[in-house]
Amino acid sequence: MINEVPASNKVVAITFDDGPNPIYTPQVLEIFSEASGKATFFMIGEQMGKFPEVVKKVAAQGHEIGNHTYTHPYLSQLTQEECLEEIERNESLVEELVGRTPVVFRSPYLDYNHETLSLLERKSYPMIGALNLEAQDWEQPGVDHILAKTRDCVRNGSILLFHDGYGDRSQTIEAVRILVAELSSQGYQFVTVSSLLNGQI
């Protein structure tokens, strides 16, 4: 699992899971537009089917859409055939909506086993993790907690994880707004996970 990519430049990849969401995803887009940065959105197929216009808006603004499966299951509990279907249904929908397939993958709950890994290898997907898992923004632990546990993880090439889908994400939005402003003032640039992996920074 890739949690960071060594980089000589001040770059970070900020990622969002479980969207798209019609309330919170557009707020994330606004934050990154103001910072002239890009983010990676690991989207769930079921959510993309509900909010296709949000998906198209994310892609149109130059952000990356990553594969986060179709229904957000625990992949280690599925057969290899079921896993493959989860991944490929997501791919097909992204291609249908924005004209290209995802090239990065994050497993729901960061759950996987040996079979999952061999399947991803066959599909040429890097498995993307993150450094700031202690921030636990999905638990709504408070803006200060999210920020404190994330600041500790910021360095060149960090991959950071937040959520723009499922439930009330207002704490996440507020924390990301503050974090992006702070990191911008420190000279950091915000890039997609693919850019980080390909050294296009």
PDB file of N, CA, C and O in Angstrom, residues 1-6 11-13 15 106 110 128-136 138 149-162 196:
ATOM      1  N   MET A   1       0.849  -1.195   0.000  1.00  0.00           N
ATOM      2  CA  MET A   1       0.000   0.000   0.000  1.00  0.00           C
ATOM      3  C   MET A   1       0.884   1.245   0.000  1.00  0.00           C
ATOM      4  O   MET A   1       1.816   1.342   0.797  1.00  0.00           O
ATOM      5  N   ILE A   2       0.589   2.166  -0.880  1.00  0.00           N
ATOM      6  CA  ILE A   2       1.418   3.366  -1.036  1.00  0.00           C
ATOM      7  C   ILE A   2       0.831   4.503  -0.200  1.00  0.00           C
ATOM      8  O   ILE A   2      -0.285   4.969  -0.462  1.00  0.00           O
ATOM      9  N   ASN A   3       1.563   4.942   0.810  1.00  0.00           N
ATOM     10  CA  ASN A   3       1.109   6.015   1.703  1.00  0.00           C
ATOM     11  C   ASN A   3       1.792   7.355   1.421  1.00  0.00           C
ATOM     12  O   ASN A   3       1.323   8.392   1.872  1.00  0.00           O
ATOM     13  N   GLU A   4       2.918   7.281   0.711  1.00  0.00           N
ATOM     14  CA  GLU A   4       3.643   8.496   0.335  1.00  0.00           C
ATOM     15  C   GLU A   4       4.585   8.151  -0.804  1.00  0.00           C
ATOM     16  O   GLU A   4       4.893   6.982  -1.038  1.00  0.00           O
ATOM     17  N   VAL A   5       5.024   9.186  -1.487  1.00  0.00           N
ATOM     18  CA  VAL A   5       5.955   9.005  -2.595  1.00  0.00           C
ATOM     19  C   VAL A   5       7.106   9.990  -2.373  1.00  0.00           C
ATOM     20  O   VAL A   5       6.866  11.195  -2.274  1.00  0.00           O
ATOM     21  N   PRO A   6       8.329   9.507  -2.243  1.00  0.00           N
ATOM     22  CA  PRO A   6       9.450  10.426  -2.010  1.00  0.00           C
ATOM     23  C   PRO A   6       9.477  11.526  -3.080  1.00  0.00           C
ATOM     24  O   PRO A   6       9.387  11.235  -4.271  1.00  0.00           O
ATOM     25  N   VAL A  11       5.236  19.051  -2.351  1.00  0.00           N
ATOM     26  CA  VAL A  11       3.970  18.634  -2.956  1.00  0.00           C
ATOM     27  C   VAL A  11       3.275  17.629  -2.033  1.00  0.00           C
ATOM     28  O   VAL A  11       3.928  16.815  -1.378  1.00  0.00           O
ATOM     29  N   VAL A  12       1.958  17.707  -1.976  1.00  0.00           N
ATOM     30  CA  VAL A  12       1.162  16.704  -1.258  1.00  0.00           C
ATOM     31  C   VAL A  12      -0.027  16.313  -2.128  1.00  0.00           C
ATOM     32  O   VAL A  12      -0.500  17.119  -2.936  1.00  0.00           O
ATOM     33  N   ALA A  13      -0.474  15.082  -1.950  1.00  0.00           N
ATOM     34  CA  ALA A  13      -1.675  14.621  -2.654  1.00  0.00           C
ATOM     35  C   ALA A  13      -2.784  14.461  -1.619  1.00  0.00           C
ATOM     36  O   ALA A  13      -2.705  13.603  -0.730  1.00  0.00           O
ATOM     37  N   THR A  15      -6.581  13.454  -0.795  1.00  0.00           N
ATOM     38  CA  THR A  15      -7.557  12.556  -1.405  1.00  0.00           C
ATOM     39  C   THR A  15      -8.860  12.547  -0.604  1.00  0.00           C
ATOM     40  O   THR A  15      -8.860  12.793   0.607  1.00  0.00           O
ATOM     41  N   ARG A 106      -8.205   2.624  -4.225  1.00  0.00           N
ATOM     42  CA  ARG A 106      -8.137   2.516  -2.756  1.00  0.00           C
ATOM     43  C   ARG A 106      -9.250   1.577  -2.320  1.00  0.00           C
ATOM     44  O   ARG A 106     -10.406   1.760  -2.701  1.00  0.00           O
ATOM     45  N   LEU A 110      -9.781   0.355   3.732  1.00  0.00           N
ATOM     46  CA  LEU A 110      -8.377  -0.061   3.563  1.00  0.00           C
ATOM     47  C   LEU A 110      -8.223  -1.556   3.858  1.00  0.00           C
ATOM     48  O   LEU A 110      -7.219  -2.023   4.391  1.00  0.00           O
ATOM     49  N   ILE A 128      -3.586   2.513  -3.062  1.00  0.00           N
ATOM     50  CA  ILE A 128      -3.256   3.788  -2.416  1.00  0.00           C
ATOM     51  C   ILE A 128      -3.788   3.830  -0.986  1.00  0.00           C
ATOM     52  O   ILE A 128      -4.975   3.601  -0.739  1.00  0.00           O
ATOM     53  N   GLY A 129      -2.899   4.133  -0.054  1.00  0.00           N
ATOM     54  CA  GLY A 129      -3.282   4.324   1.344  1.00  0.00           C
ATOM     55  C   GLY A 129      -3.195   5.804   1.695  1.00  0.00           C
ATOM     56  O   GLY A 129      -3.527   6.666   0.887  1.00  0.00           O
ATOM     57  N   ALA A 130      -2.719   6.110   2.894  1.00  0.00           N
ATOM     58  CA  ALA A 130      -2.540   7.501   3.332  1.00  0.00           C
ATOM     59  C   ALA A 130      -1.754   7.500   4.640  1.00  0.00           C
ATOM     60  O   ALA A 130      -1.713   6.488   5.350  1.00  0.00           O
ATOM     61  N   LEU A 131      -1.139   8.629   4.960  1.00  0.00           N
ATOM     62  CA  LEU A 131      -0.338   8.752   6.181  1.00  0.00           C
ATOM     63  C   LEU A 131      -1.162   9.166   7.400  1.00  0.00           C
ATOM     64  O   LEU A 131      -0.811   8.842   8.528  1.00  0.00           O
ATOM     65  N   ASN A 132      -2.242   9.902   7.188  1.00  0.00           N
ATOM     66  CA  ASN A 132      -2.933  10.548   8.318  1.00  0.00           C
ATOM     67  C   ASN A 132      -4.152   9.769   8.802  1.00  0.00           C
ATOM     68  O   ASN A 132      -5.202  10.352   9.111  1.00  0.00           O
ATOM     69  N   LEU A 133      -4.023   8.451   8.897  1.00  0.00           N
ATOM     70  CA  LEU A 133      -5.188   7.645   9.289  1.00  0.00           C
ATOM     71  C   LEU A 133      -5.666   7.970  10.704  1.00  0.00           C
ATOM     72  O   LEU A 133      -6.842   7.786  11.024  1.00  0.00           O
ATOM     73  N   GLU A 134      -4.775   8.466  11.551  1.00  0.00           N
ATOM     74  CA  GLU A 134      -5.193   8.804  12.922  1.00  0.00           C
ATOM     75  C   GLU A 134      -6.118  10.014  12.976  1.00  0.00           C
ATOM     76  O   GLU A 134      -6.768  10.256  13.993  1.00  0.00           O
ATOM     77  N   ALA A 135      -6.204  10.753  11.893  1.00  0.00           N
ATOM     78  CA  ALA A 135      -7.125  11.898  11.866  1.00  0.00           C
ATOM     79  C   ALA A 135      -8.573  11.425  11.959  1.00  0.00           C
ATOM     80  O   ALA A 135      -9.423  12.105  12.533  1.00  0.00           O
ATOM     81  N   GLN A 136      -8.858  10.254  11.389  1.00  0.00           N
ATOM     82  CA  GLN A 136     -10.185   9.627  11.473  1.00  0.00           C
ATOM     83  C   GLN A 136     -11.322  10.611  11.250  1.00  0.00           C
ATOM     84  O   GLN A 136     -12.278  10.675  12.029  1.00  0.00           O
ATOM     85  N   TRP A 138     -13.691  10.464   9.376  1.00  0.00           N
ATOM     86  CA  TRP A 138     -14.994   9.821   9.186  1.00  0.00           C
ATOM     87  C   TRP A 138     -15.760   9.658  10.499  1.00  0.00           C
ATOM     88  O   TRP A 138     -16.970   9.487  10.508  1.00  0.00           O
ATOM     89  N   LYS A 149      -3.785  15.718  13.841  1.00  0.00           N
ATOM     90  CA  LYS A 149      -3.291  14.410  13.405  1.00  0.00           C
ATOM     91  C   LYS A 149      -2.837  14.426  11.944  1.00  0.00           C
ATOM     92  O   LYS A 149      -2.078  13.555  11.522  1.00  0.00           O
ATOM     93  N   THR A 150      -3.306  15.401  11.176  1.00  0.00           N
ATOM     94  CA  THR A 150      -2.884  15.500   9.779  1.00  0.00           C
ATOM     95  C   THR A 150      -1.603  16.312   9.642  1.00  0.00           C
ATOM     96  O   THR A 150      -0.702  15.937   8.890  1.00  0.00           O
ATOM     97  N   ARG A 151      -1.491  17.402  10.387  1.00  0.00           N
ATOM     98  CA  ARG A 151      -0.274  18.238  10.304  1.00  0.00           C
ATOM     99  C   ARG A 151       0.978  17.408  10.575  1.00  0.00           C
ATOM    100  O   ARG A 151       2.020  17.621   9.962  1.00  0.00           O
ATOM    101  N   ASP A 152       0.876  16.463  11.506  1.00  0.00           N
ATOM    102  CA  ASP A 152       2.016  15.600  11.857  1.00  0.00           C
ATOM    103  C   ASP A 152       2.500  14.779  10.664  1.00  0.00           C
ATOM    104  O   ASP A 152       3.619  14.265  10.681  1.00  0.00           O
ATOM    105  N   CYS A 153       1.633  14.605   9.677  1.00  0.00           N
ATOM    106  CA  CYS A 153       1.937  13.697   8.555  1.00  0.00           C
ATOM    107  C   CYS A 153       2.347  14.436   7.283  1.00  0.00           C
ATOM    108  O   CYS A 153       2.573  13.808   6.250  1.00  0.00           O
ATOM    109  N   VAL A 154       2.397  15.748   7.354  1.00  0.00           N
ATOM    110  CA  VAL A 154       2.704  16.513   6.141  1.00  0.00           C
ATOM    111  C   VAL A 154       4.200  16.566   5.911  1.00  0.00           C
ATOM    112  O   VAL A 154       4.963  16.997   6.767  1.00  0.00           O
ATOM    113  N   ARG A 155       4.606  16.074   4.762  1.00  0.00           N
ATOM    114  CA  ARG A 155       5.982  16.232   4.272  1.00  0.00           C
ATOM    115  C   ARG A 155       5.930  16.064   2.762  1.00  0.00           C
ATOM    116  O   ARG A 155       4.890  15.722   2.208  1.00  0.00           O
ATOM    117  N   ASN A 156       7.049  16.314   2.098  1.00  0.00           N
ATOM    118  CA  ASN A 156       7.065  16.197   0.642  1.00  0.00           C
ATOM    119  C   ASN A 156       6.602  14.806   0.220  1.00  0.00           C
ATOM    120  O   ASN A 156       7.167  13.806   0.662  1.00  0.00           O
ATOM    121  N   GLY A 157       5.578  14.762  -0.619  1.00  0.00           N
ATOM    122  CA  GLY A 157       5.109  13.481  -1.142  1.00  0.00           C
ATOM    123  C   GLY A 157       4.088  12.759  -0.298  1.00  0.00           C
ATOM    124  O   GLY A 157       3.740  11.608  -0.586  1.00  0.00           O
ATOM    125  N   SER A 158       3.568  13.416   0.752  1.00  0.00           N
ATOM    126  CA  SER A 158       2.530  12.792   1.582  1.00  0.00           C
ATOM    127  C   SER A 158       1.248  12.568   0.788  1.00  0.00           C
ATOM    128  O   SER A 158       0.850  13.412  -0.024  1.00  0.00           O
ATOM    129  N   ILE A 159       0.582  11.452   1.082  1.00  0.00           N
ATOM    130  CA  ILE A 159      -0.794  11.238   0.622  1.00  0.00           C
ATOM    131  C   ILE A 159      -1.688  11.337   1.849  1.00  0.00           C
ATOM    132  O   ILE A 159      -1.444  10.673   2.868  1.00  0.00           O
ATOM    133  N   LEU A 160      -2.680  12.200   1.783  1.00  0.00           N
ATOM    134  CA  LEU A 160      -3.563  12.471   2.924  1.00  0.00           C
ATOM    135  C   LEU A 160      -4.989  12.054   2.578  1.00  0.00           C
ATOM    136  O   LEU A 160      -5.438  12.225   1.442  1.00  0.00           O
ATOM    137  N   LEU A 161      -5.709  11.533   3.564  1.00  0.00           N
ATOM    138  CA  LEU A 161      -7.034  10.959   3.345  1.00  0.00           C
ATOM    139  C   LEU A 161      -8.107  11.724   4.111  1.00  0.00           C
ATOM    140  O   LEU A 161      -7.984  11.944   5.317  1.00  0.00           O
ATOM    141  N   PHE A 162      -9.169  12.096   3.386  1.00  0.00           N
ATOM    142  CA  PHE A 162     -10.363  12.700   3.983  1.00  0.00           C
ATOM    143  C   PHE A 162     -11.586  12.089   3.305  1.00  0.00           C
ATOM    144  O   PHE A 162     -11.461  11.296   2.376  1.00  0.00           O
ATOM    145  N   LEU A 196       1.900  12.424  -8.530  1.00  0.00           N
ATOM    146  CA  LEU A 196       2.901  12.077  -7.524  1.00  0.00           C
ATOM    147  C   LEU A 196       3.616  10.777  -7.932  1.00  0.00           C
ATOM    148  O   LEU A 196       4.846  10.686  -7.909  1.00  0.00           O
TER     149      LEU A 196
END
